[in-house]
One Martini backbone bead per residue (centre of mass of N, CA, C, O) as a GRO file, in nm:
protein
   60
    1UNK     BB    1   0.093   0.040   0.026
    2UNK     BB    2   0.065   0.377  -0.046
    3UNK     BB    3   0.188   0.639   0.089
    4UNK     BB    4   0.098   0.954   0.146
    5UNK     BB    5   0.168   1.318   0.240
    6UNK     BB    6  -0.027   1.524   0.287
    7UNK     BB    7  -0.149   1.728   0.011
    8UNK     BB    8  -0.124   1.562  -0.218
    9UNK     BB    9  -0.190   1.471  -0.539
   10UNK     BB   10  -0.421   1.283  -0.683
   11UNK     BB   11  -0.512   1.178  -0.952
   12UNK     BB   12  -0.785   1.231  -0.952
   13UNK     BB   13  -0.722   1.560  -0.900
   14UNK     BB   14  -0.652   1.580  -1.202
   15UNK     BB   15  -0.919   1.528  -1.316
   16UNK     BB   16  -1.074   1.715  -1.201
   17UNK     BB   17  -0.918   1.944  -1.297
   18UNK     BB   18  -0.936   1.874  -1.623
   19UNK     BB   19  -1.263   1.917  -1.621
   20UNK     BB   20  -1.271   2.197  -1.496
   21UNK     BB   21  -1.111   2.314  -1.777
   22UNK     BB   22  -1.258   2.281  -1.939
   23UNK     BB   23  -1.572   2.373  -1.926
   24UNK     BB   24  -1.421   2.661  -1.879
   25UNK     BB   25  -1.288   2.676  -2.185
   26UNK     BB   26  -1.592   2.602  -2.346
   27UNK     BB   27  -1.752   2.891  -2.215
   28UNK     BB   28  -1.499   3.042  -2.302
   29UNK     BB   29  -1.562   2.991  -2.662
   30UNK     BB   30  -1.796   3.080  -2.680
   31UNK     BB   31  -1.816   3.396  -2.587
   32UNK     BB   32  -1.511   3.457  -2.767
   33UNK     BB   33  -1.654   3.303  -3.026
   34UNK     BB   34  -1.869   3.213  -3.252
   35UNK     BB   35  -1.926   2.914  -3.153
   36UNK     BB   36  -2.124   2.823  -3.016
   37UNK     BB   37  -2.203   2.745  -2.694
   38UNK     BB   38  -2.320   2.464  -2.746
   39UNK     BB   39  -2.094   2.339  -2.861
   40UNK     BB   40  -1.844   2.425  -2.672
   41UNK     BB   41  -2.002   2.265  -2.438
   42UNK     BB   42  -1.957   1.983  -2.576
   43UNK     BB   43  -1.707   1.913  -2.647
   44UNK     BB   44  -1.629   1.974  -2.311
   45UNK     BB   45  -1.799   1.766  -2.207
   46UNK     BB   46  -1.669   1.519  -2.380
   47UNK     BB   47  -1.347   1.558  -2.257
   48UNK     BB   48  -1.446   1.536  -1.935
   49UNK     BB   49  -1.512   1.221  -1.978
   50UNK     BB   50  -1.262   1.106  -2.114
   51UNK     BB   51  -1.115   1.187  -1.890
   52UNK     BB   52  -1.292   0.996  -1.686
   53UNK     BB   53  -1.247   0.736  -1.807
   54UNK     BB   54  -0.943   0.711  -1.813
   55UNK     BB   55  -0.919   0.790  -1.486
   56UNK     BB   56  -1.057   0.499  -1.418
   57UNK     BB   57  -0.951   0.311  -1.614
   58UNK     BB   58  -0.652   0.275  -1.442
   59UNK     BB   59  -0.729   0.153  -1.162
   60UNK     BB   60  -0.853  -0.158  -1.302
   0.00000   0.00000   0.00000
């Protein structure tokens, strides 16, 4: 069993970031370009699944 140091980042914790810097950068590219809001919500949503899962099954 691996023991990290309190206050470490876990696996976990960097995909909760990039995905939460996803869904944050496809709202902000919806508003700051022509791109539908839409559309840049879903890919950014897409990306962020993407993440989740590859994130996930690496631990199986």
């Amino acid at each position: 069993m691996h023991h990290l140091p309190n206050g470490t980042p876990t696996r976990f914790d960097y995909v909760l970031g990039g995905m939460g810097l996803s869904l944050v950068c496809g709202g902000l590219v919806g508003i700051a370009s022509a791109v539908p809001i839409m559309l840049a919500s879903s890919v950014a949503s897409l990306v962020a699944a993407a993440l989740l899962f590859v994130g996930s099954v690496g631990q199986f």
